[in-house]
Amino acid sequence: MYAFERPPHFSSAALEDVHAPRIRALYDYWKSKCSDVAPPPRSAIEPGEIRPLLPYLVLADLTAKPFSIVYRLVGTAVAGRHGDDFTGREHGSVASLAESGLDNSYRQVLASKAPVFGRSALYAGDQSWIGFDYAIFPLSDDGVAVNKCLAIHCTGEAEPQAWGDAVRDRAEDQPAL
């Protein structure tokens, strides 16, 4: 019997690696809310200003020590793709996210206070995987520590190989968090 493995997870801090239009739109919106030195607070994010993106968004609370991710809001498109609305749940309790690599990306956002862009996959239930691109944007209520993140998950917006060898090389060169 063969091992059915999740496709590799890639992450990058480089916007030029992103091909999904929704991710680029959210990046532009998030950047417009940032100050010169700090990520924006959650209160700066106005859902009405990004209405077309809402089904693809995830809002998460982060705690540094001990590290935890709690999903406060999960958009309908994300919940539908996962087959589970994991609003209000901790990352470790969401089966579709097990071994996805997303927890490492959240750690990277927490440490760097900068966005992380990536590609991972969800098990489709039929011996196949559904690839998705994502971005995680830091939010800071006090202007110092990242305590929340705004994330977006997008399937089917970019070609499957859009995250080619350049991203794979960058992801492998990054230290483990």
Coordinates of C-alpha atoms in Angstrom, one line a residue:
M1 CA 0.0 0.0 0.0
Y2 CA 1.3 3.5 -0.8
A3 CA 1.3 6.5 1.5
F4 CA -1.2 9.2 0.5
E5 CA 0.7 12.4 1.2
R6 CA -0.4 16.0 1.4
P7 CA 1.3 18.0 -1.4
P8 CA 4.1 20.2 -0.1
H9 CA 3.3 23.5 1.7
F10 CA 5.1 26.6 0.4
S11 CA 5.2 30.0 2.0
S12 CA 6.9 33.2 1.0
A13 CA 7.0 36.8 2.2
A14 CA 7.2 38.0 -1.4
L15 CA 4.2 39.7 -3.0
E16 CA 5.6 39.0 -6.5
D17 CA 4.9 35.3 -5.9
V18 CA 1.1 36.0 -5.6
H19 CA -1.0 35.5 -8.7
A20 CA -4.5 35.3 -7.1
P21 CA -6.4 38.6 -7.7
R22 CA -8.3 38.4 -4.5
I23 CA -5.1 38.1 -2.5
R24 CA -3.6 41.1 -4.2
A25 CA -6.8 43.1 -3.6
L26 CA -6.8 42.2 0.1
Y27 CA -3.1 43.1 0.3
D28 CA -3.8 46.5 -1.2
Y29 CA -6.6 47.1 1.2
W30 CA -4.5 46.0 4.3
K31 CA -1.6 48.1 3.2
S32 CA -3.9 51.2 2.9
K33 CA -4.7 50.7 6.6
C34 CA -1.1 50.3 7.9
S35 CA 0.9 53.1 9.5
D36 CA 4.5 53.5 8.5
V37 CA 5.7 51.4 11.5
A38 CA 2.8 49.1 12.6
P39 CA 0.2 46.8 11.2
P40 CA -3.4 48.2 11.5
P41 CA -5.7 47.4 14.4
R42 CA -8.7 45.1 13.9
S43 CA -10.9 48.2 14.2
A44 CA -9.4 49.7 11.0
I45 CA -10.8 46.8 8.9
E46 CA -14.3 47.8 7.6
P47 CA -16.1 44.8 6.2
G48 CA -18.3 47.0 4.0
E49 CA -15.1 48.2 2.2
I50 CA -14.1 44.6 1.2
R51 CA -17.6 43.1 0.8
P52 CA -16.6 40.9 -2.3
L53 CA -13.8 39.3 -0.3
L54 CA -15.8 38.5 2.8
P55 CA -16.6 34.8 1.8
Y56 CA -12.9 34.1 1.5
L57 CA -11.7 35.7 4.7
V58 CA -10.6 34.3 8.1
L59 CA -10.1 36.4 11.2
A60 CA -8.0 34.8 13.9
D61 CA -6.8 35.7 17.3
L62 CA -3.1 34.9 18.0
T63 CA -1.4 34.3 21.3
A64 CA 2.4 34.2 21.4
K65 CA 3.0 32.2 24.7
P66 CA 1.8 29.6 24.6
F67 CA 1.3 29.9 20.9
S68 CA -2.3 29.5 19.8
I69 CA -4.6 30.4 16.9
V70 CA -8.3 30.7 17.5
Y71 CA -10.5 31.3 14.4
R72 CA -13.0 34.1 15.3
L73 CA -14.6 34.4 11.8
V74 CA -14.6 32.0 8.9
G75 CA -16.0 33.1 5.6
T76 CA -18.7 31.0 3.9
A77 CA -16.5 30.0 0.9
V78 CA -13.7 28.9 3.2
A79 CA -16.1 26.9 5.4
G80 CA -17.7 25.4 2.3
R81 CA -14.3 24.3 0.9
H82 CA -13.3 22.8 4.3
G83 CA -16.6 21.2 4.8
D84 CA -16.6 22.7 8.2
D85 CA -17.3 26.1 9.7
F86 CA -14.5 26.3 12.3
T87 CA -15.5 29.7 13.7
G88 CA -14.6 29.8 17.4
R89 CA -12.3 26.8 17.3
E90 CA -8.6 26.5 18.0
H91 CA -6.4 25.6 15.0
G92 CA -5.5 22.1 16.4
S93 CA -9.1 21.1 16.5
V94 CA -9.7 21.7 12.8
A95 CA -9.1 18.3 11.0
S96 CA -8.8 19.9 7.5
L97 CA -5.9 22.0 8.7
A98 CA -3.9 19.2 10.2
E99 CA -0.4 19.2 8.8
S100 CA -1.3 22.1 6.4
G101 CA 1.7 24.2 7.4
L102 CA -0.6 27.1 8.2
D103 CA 0.4 27.2 11.8
N104 CA 4.0 27.8 10.8
S105 CA 2.9 30.7 8.6
Y106 CA 0.9 32.2 11.5
R107 CA 4.1 31.9 13.6
Q108 CA 6.0 33.6 10.9
V109 CA 3.5 36.5 10.8
L110 CA 3.6 36.8 14.6
A111 CA 7.4 37.0 14.6
S112 CA 7.9 39.2 11.6
K113 CA 4.8 41.5 11.8
A114 CA 4.7 41.1 8.0
P115 CA 2.3 39.3 5.7
V116 CA 3.0 35.7 4.6
F117 CA 1.7 34.3 1.3
G118 CA 1.5 30.6 0.6
R119 CA 0.0 27.6 -1.0
S120 CA -1.3 24.5 0.8
A121 CA -3.9 21.8 0.1
L122 CA -7.1 20.3 1.6
Y123 CA -8.0 16.7 1.3
A124 CA -10.9 16.3 -1.1
G125 CA -12.1 13.0 0.3
D126 CA -11.5 11.1 -2.9
Q127 CA -7.8 10.4 -2.9
S128 CA -7.1 13.9 -4.2
W129 CA -6.1 17.3 -2.9
I130 CA -7.6 20.8 -3.5
G131 CA -4.8 23.3 -3.7
F132 CA -5.4 26.8 -2.3
D133 CA -3.4 30.0 -2.2
Y134 CA -3.5 32.0 1.0
A135 CA -2.2 35.2 2.6
I136 CA -2.1 36.1 6.3
F137 CA -1.9 39.7 7.3
P138 CA -1.0 40.9 10.8
L139 CA -3.2 43.1 12.9
S140 CA -2.1 44.8 16.1
D141 CA -4.5 46.4 18.5
D142 CA -1.7 48.2 20.5
G143 CA 0.6 49.0 17.5
V144 CA 3.3 46.8 18.9
A145 CA 2.4 43.1 19.3
V146 CA 0.5 41.1 16.6
N147 CA -2.6 39.7 18.3
K148 CA -4.9 39.1 15.4
C149 CA -4.6 38.2 11.7
L150 CA -6.8 38.7 8.7
A151 CA -6.3 35.8 6.2
I152 CA -7.7 34.9 2.8
H153 CA -8.0 31.4 1.3
C154 CA -8.5 31.2 -2.5
T155 CA -8.9 28.1 -4.7
G156 CA -8.9 28.1 -8.4
E157 CA -7.6 31.7 -9.0
A158 CA -4.0 30.9 -10.1
E159 CA -2.5 28.1 -12.2
P160 CA -1.6 25.0 -10.1
Q161 CA 2.1 25.6 -10.6
A162 CA 2.1 29.3 -10.1
W163 CA 4.2 28.9 -7.0
G164 CA 7.1 27.4 -8.9
D165 CA 10.7 26.6 -7.9
A166 CA 11.5 30.1 -6.8
V167 CA 9.0 29.9 -3.9
R168 CA 10.1 26.3 -3.0
D169 CA 13.7 27.5 -2.8
R170 CA 12.8 30.5 -0.6
A171 CA 10.6 28.4 1.7
E172 CA 13.4 25.9 2.2
D173 CA 15.9 28.7 3.0
Q174 CA 13.7 30.1 5.7
P175 CA 14.6 29.1 9.3
A176 CA 12.0 26.9 11.0
L177 CA 9.9 28.8 13.5

